[in-house]
CSV table of C-alpha atoms and ligand atoms in Angstrom, one decimal:
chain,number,residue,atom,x,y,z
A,1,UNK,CA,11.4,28.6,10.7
A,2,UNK,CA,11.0,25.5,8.8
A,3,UNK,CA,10.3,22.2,10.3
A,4,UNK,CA,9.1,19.6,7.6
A,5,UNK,CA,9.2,16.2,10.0
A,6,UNK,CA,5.7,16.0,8.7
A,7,UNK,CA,6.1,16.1,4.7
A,8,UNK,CA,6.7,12.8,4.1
A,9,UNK,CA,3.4,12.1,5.9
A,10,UNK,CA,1.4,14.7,3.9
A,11,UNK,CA,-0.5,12.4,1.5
A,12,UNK,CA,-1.9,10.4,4.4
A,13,UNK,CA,-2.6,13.4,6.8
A,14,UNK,CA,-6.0,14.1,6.0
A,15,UNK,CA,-7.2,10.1,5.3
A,16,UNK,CA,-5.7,9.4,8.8
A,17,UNK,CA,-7.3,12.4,10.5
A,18,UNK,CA,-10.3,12.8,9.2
A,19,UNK,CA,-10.7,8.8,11.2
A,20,UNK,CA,-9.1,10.5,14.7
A,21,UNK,CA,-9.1,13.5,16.0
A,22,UNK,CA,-10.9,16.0,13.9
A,23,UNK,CA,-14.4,14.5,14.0
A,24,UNK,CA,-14.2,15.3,17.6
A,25,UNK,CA,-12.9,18.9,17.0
A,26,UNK,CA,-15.8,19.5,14.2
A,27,UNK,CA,-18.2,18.7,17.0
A,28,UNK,CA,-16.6,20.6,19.8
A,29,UNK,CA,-15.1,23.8,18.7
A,30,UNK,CA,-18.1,25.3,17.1
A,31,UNK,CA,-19.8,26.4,20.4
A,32,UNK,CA,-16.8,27.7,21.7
A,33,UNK,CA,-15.4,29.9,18.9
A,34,UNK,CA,-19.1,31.1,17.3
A,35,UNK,CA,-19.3,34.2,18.8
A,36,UNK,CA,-15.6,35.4,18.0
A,37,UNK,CA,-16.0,38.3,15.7
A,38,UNK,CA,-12.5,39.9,16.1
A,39,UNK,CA,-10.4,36.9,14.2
A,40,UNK,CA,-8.9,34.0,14.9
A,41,UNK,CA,-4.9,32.4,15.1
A,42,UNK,CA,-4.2,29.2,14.9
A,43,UNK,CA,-1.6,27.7,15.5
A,44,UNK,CA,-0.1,24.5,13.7
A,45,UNK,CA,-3.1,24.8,10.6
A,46,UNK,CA,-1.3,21.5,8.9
A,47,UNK,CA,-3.5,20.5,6.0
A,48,UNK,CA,-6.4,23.4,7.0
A,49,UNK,CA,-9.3,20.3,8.0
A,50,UNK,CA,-9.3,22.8,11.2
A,51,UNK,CA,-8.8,25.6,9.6
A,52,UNK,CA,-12.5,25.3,7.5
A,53,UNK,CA,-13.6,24.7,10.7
A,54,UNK,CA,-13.2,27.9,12.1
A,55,UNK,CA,-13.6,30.4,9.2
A,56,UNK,CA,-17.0,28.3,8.7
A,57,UNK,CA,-17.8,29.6,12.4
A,58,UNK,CA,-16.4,33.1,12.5
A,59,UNK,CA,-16.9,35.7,10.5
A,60,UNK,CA,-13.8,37.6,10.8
A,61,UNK,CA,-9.7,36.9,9.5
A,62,UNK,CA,-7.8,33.6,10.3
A,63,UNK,CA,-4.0,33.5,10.7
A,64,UNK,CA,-3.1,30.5,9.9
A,65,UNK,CA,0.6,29.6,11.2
A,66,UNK,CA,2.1,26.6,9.6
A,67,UNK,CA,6.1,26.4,9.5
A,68,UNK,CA,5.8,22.7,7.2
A,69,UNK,CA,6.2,23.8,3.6
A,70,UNK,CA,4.3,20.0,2.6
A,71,UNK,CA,1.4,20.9,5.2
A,72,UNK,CA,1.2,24.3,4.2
A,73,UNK,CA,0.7,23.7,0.1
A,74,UNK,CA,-2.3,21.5,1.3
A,75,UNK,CA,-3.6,24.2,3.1
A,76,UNK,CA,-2.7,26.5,0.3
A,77,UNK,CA,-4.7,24.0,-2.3
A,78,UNK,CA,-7.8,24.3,0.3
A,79,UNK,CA,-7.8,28.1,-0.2
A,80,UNK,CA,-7.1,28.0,-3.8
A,81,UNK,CA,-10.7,25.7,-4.2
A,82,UNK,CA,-12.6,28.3,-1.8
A,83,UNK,CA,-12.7,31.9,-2.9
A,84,UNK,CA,-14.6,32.7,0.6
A,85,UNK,CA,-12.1,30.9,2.3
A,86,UNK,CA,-8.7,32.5,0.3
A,87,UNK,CA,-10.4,36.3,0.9
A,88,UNK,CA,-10.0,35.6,4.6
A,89,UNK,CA,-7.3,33.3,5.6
A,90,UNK,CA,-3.7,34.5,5.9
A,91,UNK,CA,-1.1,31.7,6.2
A,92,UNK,CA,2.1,32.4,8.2
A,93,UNK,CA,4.8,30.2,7.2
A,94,UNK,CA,6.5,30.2,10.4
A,95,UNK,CA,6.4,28.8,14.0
A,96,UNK,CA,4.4,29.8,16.8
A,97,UNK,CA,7.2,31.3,18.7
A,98,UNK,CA,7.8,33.9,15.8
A,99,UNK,CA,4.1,34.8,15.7
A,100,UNK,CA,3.6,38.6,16.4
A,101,UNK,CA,0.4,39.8,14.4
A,102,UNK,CA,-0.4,43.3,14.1
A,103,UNK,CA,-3.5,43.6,16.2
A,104,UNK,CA,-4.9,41.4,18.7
A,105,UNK,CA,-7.5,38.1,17.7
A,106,UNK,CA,-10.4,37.1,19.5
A,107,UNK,CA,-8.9,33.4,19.7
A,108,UNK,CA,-6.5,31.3,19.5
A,109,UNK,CA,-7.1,27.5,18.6
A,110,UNK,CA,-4.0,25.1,18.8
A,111,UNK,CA,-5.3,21.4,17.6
A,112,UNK,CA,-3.1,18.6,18.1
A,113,UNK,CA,0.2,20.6,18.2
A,114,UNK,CA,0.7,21.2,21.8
A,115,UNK,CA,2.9,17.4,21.6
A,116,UNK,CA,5.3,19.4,19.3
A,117,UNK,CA,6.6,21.6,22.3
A,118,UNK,CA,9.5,21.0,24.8
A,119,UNK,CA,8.8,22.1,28.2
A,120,UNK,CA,11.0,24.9,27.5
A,121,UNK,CA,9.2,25.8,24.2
A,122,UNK,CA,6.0,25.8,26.1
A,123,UNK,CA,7.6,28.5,28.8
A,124,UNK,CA,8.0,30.9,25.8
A,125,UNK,CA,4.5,29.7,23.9
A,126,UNK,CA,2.0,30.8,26.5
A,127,UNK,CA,3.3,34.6,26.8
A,128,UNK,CA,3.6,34.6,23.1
A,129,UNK,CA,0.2,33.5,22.7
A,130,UNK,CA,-1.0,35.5,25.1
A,131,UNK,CA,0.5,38.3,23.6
A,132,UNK,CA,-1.7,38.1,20.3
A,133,UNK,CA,-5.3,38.3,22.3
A,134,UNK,CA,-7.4,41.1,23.0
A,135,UNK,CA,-7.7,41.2,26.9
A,136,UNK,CA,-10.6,38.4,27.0
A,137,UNK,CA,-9.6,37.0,24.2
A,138,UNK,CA,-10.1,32.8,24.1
A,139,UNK,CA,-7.0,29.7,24.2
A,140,UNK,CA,-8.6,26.6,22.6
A,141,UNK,CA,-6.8,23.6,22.6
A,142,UNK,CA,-7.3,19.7,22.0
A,143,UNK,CA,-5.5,17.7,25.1
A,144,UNK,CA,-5.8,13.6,26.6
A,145,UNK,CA,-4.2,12.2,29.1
A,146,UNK,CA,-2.8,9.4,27.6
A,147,UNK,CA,-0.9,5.9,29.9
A,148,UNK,CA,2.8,6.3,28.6
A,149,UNK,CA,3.3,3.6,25.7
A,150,UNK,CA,6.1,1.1,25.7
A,151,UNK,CA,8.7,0.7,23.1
A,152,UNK,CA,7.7,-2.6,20.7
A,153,UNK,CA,7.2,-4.1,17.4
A,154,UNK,CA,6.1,-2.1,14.7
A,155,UNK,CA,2.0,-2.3,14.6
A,156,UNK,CA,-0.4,-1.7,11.3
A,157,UNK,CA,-2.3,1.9,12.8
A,158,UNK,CA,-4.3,2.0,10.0
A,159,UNK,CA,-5.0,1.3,6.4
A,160,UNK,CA,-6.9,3.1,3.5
A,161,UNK,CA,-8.1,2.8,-0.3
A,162,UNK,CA,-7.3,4.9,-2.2
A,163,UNK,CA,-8.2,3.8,-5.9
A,164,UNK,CA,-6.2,0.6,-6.4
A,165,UNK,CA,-3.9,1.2,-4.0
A,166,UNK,CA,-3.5,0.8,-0.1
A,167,UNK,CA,-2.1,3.1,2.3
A,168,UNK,CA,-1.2,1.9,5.3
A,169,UNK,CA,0.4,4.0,8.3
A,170,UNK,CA,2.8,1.7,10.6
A,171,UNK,CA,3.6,3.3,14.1
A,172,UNK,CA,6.4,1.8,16.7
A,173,UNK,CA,7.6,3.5,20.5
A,174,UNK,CA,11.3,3.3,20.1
A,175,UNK,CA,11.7,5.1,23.4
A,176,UNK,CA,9.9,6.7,26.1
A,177,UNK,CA,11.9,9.6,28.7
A,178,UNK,CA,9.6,10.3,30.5
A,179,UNK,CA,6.8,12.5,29.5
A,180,UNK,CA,9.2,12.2,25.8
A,181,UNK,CA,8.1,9.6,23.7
A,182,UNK,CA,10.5,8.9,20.9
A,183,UNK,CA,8.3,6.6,17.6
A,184,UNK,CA,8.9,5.2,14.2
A,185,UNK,CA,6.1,6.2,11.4
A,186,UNK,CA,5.8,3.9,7.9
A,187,UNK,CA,3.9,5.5,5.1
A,188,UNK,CA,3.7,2.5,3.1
A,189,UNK,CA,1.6,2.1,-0.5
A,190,UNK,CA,0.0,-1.2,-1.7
A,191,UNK,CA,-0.8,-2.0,-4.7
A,192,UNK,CA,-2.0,-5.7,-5.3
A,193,UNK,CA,-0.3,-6.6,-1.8
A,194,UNK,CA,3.0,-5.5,-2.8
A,195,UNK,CA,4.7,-2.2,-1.6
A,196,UNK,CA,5.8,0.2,-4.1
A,197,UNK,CA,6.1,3.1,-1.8
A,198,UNK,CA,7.5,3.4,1.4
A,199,UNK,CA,8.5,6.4,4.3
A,200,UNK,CA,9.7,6.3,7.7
A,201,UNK,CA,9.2,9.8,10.1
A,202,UNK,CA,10.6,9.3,13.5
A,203,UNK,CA,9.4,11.6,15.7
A,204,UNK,CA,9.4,13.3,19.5
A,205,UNK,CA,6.1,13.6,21.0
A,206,UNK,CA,6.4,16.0,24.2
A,207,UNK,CA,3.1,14.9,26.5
A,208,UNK,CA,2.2,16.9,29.6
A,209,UNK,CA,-0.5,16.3,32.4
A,210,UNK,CA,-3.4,18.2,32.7
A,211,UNK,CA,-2.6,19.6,35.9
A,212,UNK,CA,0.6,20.7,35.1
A,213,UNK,CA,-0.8,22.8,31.4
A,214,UNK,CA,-3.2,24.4,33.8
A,215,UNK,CA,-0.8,25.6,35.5
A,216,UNK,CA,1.6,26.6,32.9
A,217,UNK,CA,-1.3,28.4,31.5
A,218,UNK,CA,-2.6,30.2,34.2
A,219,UNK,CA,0.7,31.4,35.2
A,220,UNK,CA,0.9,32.9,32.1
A,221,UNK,CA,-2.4,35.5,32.8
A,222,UNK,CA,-5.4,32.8,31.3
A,223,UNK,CA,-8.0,31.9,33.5
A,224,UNK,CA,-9.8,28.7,32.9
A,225,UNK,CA,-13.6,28.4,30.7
A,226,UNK,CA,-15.8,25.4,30.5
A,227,UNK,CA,-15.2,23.2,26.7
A,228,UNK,CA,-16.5,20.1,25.6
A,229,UNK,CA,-15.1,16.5,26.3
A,230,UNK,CA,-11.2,16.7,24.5
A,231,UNK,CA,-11.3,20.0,24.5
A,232,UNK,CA,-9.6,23.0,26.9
A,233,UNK,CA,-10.3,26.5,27.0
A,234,UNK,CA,-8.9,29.7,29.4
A,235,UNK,CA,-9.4,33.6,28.4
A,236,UNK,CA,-6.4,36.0,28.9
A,237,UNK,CA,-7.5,38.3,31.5
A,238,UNK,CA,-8.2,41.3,31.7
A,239,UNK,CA,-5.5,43.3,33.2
B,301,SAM,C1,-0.8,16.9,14.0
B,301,SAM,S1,-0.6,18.3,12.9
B,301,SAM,C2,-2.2,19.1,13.3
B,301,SAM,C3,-2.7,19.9,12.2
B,301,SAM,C4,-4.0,20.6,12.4
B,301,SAM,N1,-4.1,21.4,13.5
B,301,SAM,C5,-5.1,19.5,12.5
B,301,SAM,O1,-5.6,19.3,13.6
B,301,SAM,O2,-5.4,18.8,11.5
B,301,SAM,C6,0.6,19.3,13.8
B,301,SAM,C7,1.0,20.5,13.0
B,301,SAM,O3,1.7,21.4,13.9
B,301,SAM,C8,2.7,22.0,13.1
B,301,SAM,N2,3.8,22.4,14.0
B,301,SAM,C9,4.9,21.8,14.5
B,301,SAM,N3,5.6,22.6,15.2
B,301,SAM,C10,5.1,23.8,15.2
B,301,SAM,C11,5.4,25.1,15.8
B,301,SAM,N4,6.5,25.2,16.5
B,301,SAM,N5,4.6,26.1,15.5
B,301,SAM,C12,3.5,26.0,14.8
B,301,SAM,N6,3.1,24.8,14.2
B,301,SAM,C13,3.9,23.7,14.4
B,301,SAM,C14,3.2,20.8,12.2
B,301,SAM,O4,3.9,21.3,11.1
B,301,SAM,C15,1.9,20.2,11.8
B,301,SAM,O5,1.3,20.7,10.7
């Protein structure tokens, strides 16, 4: 499976993350995943700023599922610098819904890739997922409530320096469906104020309440474990 809606926003992942969401996750996810001996898959590894995260904390392999050939060369390039890292991590250039490892992991740790699933996908995710951990075995996963956003003008999300140049990500809600939310990226590149590169993603984001994950989850054979603040954890149980 290939799905490459993210290449074009490759160069700007890690700048753009490394100021949202995975600070948090660098904080949280160590306690929960420390004592995991028996490996680790995650799902959705983009650029692999997770990915270090857990093979820092674990001792054992990491499967590493990323279907976006841009995301995945990143990740690749991470491995490449570490020869720690490259003796452990196995990258699975597919989706999550084509996942089928040979033996069962410890965990499983899905970071800001839940949005990425329909309703429908999700129906098939959690038994797939549930189907590559040892009885026990941990689901990690970043989730927020967020109010829906209404469609506007495009607004500057955030800029960065990078040498001479600026990047600067532009975001715009073109649509919202419900729990669908339909929005306009610009990649754009500065240099002395003038644009000399510029990308537009548009993009489905698929939210879901808390309430109702929980019960998607547990329905699926997970029952629910404490996690720090933006975090969410269940263990497949034991029958
Ligand atoms: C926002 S990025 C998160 C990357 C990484 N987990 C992080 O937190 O930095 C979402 C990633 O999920 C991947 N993705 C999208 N659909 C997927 C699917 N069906 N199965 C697995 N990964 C998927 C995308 O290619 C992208 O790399």
């Amino acid at each position: 499976m290939t799905n490459d809606n993210y290449s074009l926003a490759v160069p700007f992942y890690d700048l753009w993350h490394e100021d949202g969401h995975v600070p948090q996750i660098r904080a949280g996810l160590p306690a929960l995943i420390k004592d995991v001996s028996d490996g680790v898959l995650e799902i959705g590894a983009g650029t692999g700023l997770v990915t270090e995260v857990i093979a820092r904390e674990t001792e054992g392999e990491v499967f590493a599922v990323e279907p976006s050939l841009g995301m995945r060369s990143v990740l690749l390039s991470r491995l490449a610098a570490d020869a720690e890292l490259r003796s452990r991590v196995t990258v699975l250039p597919y989706g999550a819904l084509d996942v089928d490892l040979d033996e069962p992991v410890g965990a499983v740790v899905m970071i800001s890739v839940l949005h990425a699933f329909t309703p429908a996908g999700r129906e098939r995710l959690w038994p797939t997922l549930a189907r590559q951990l040892r009885p026990g075995g941990l689901l990690v996963l970043n989730h927020r409530e967020r109010p829906a956003p209404r469609p506007g003008e495009p607004e500057r999300l955030a800029s960065y320096r990078v040498g001479r140049h600026a990047y600067e990500i532009w975001g715009q809600t073109l649509e919202v469906d419900g729990e669908t939310v339909r929005s306009r990226f610009l990649y754009r590149i500065r240099q002395r104020g003038v644009v000399i590169s510029e990308d537009e993603v548009v993009s489905v984001y698929h939210g879901v309440t808390g309430a109702r994950l929980a019960a998607e989850v547990e329905a699926a054979g997970f029952v629910p474990e404490s996690a720090p603040e933006g975090l969410r954890a269940w263990r497949r149980s034991a029958s």
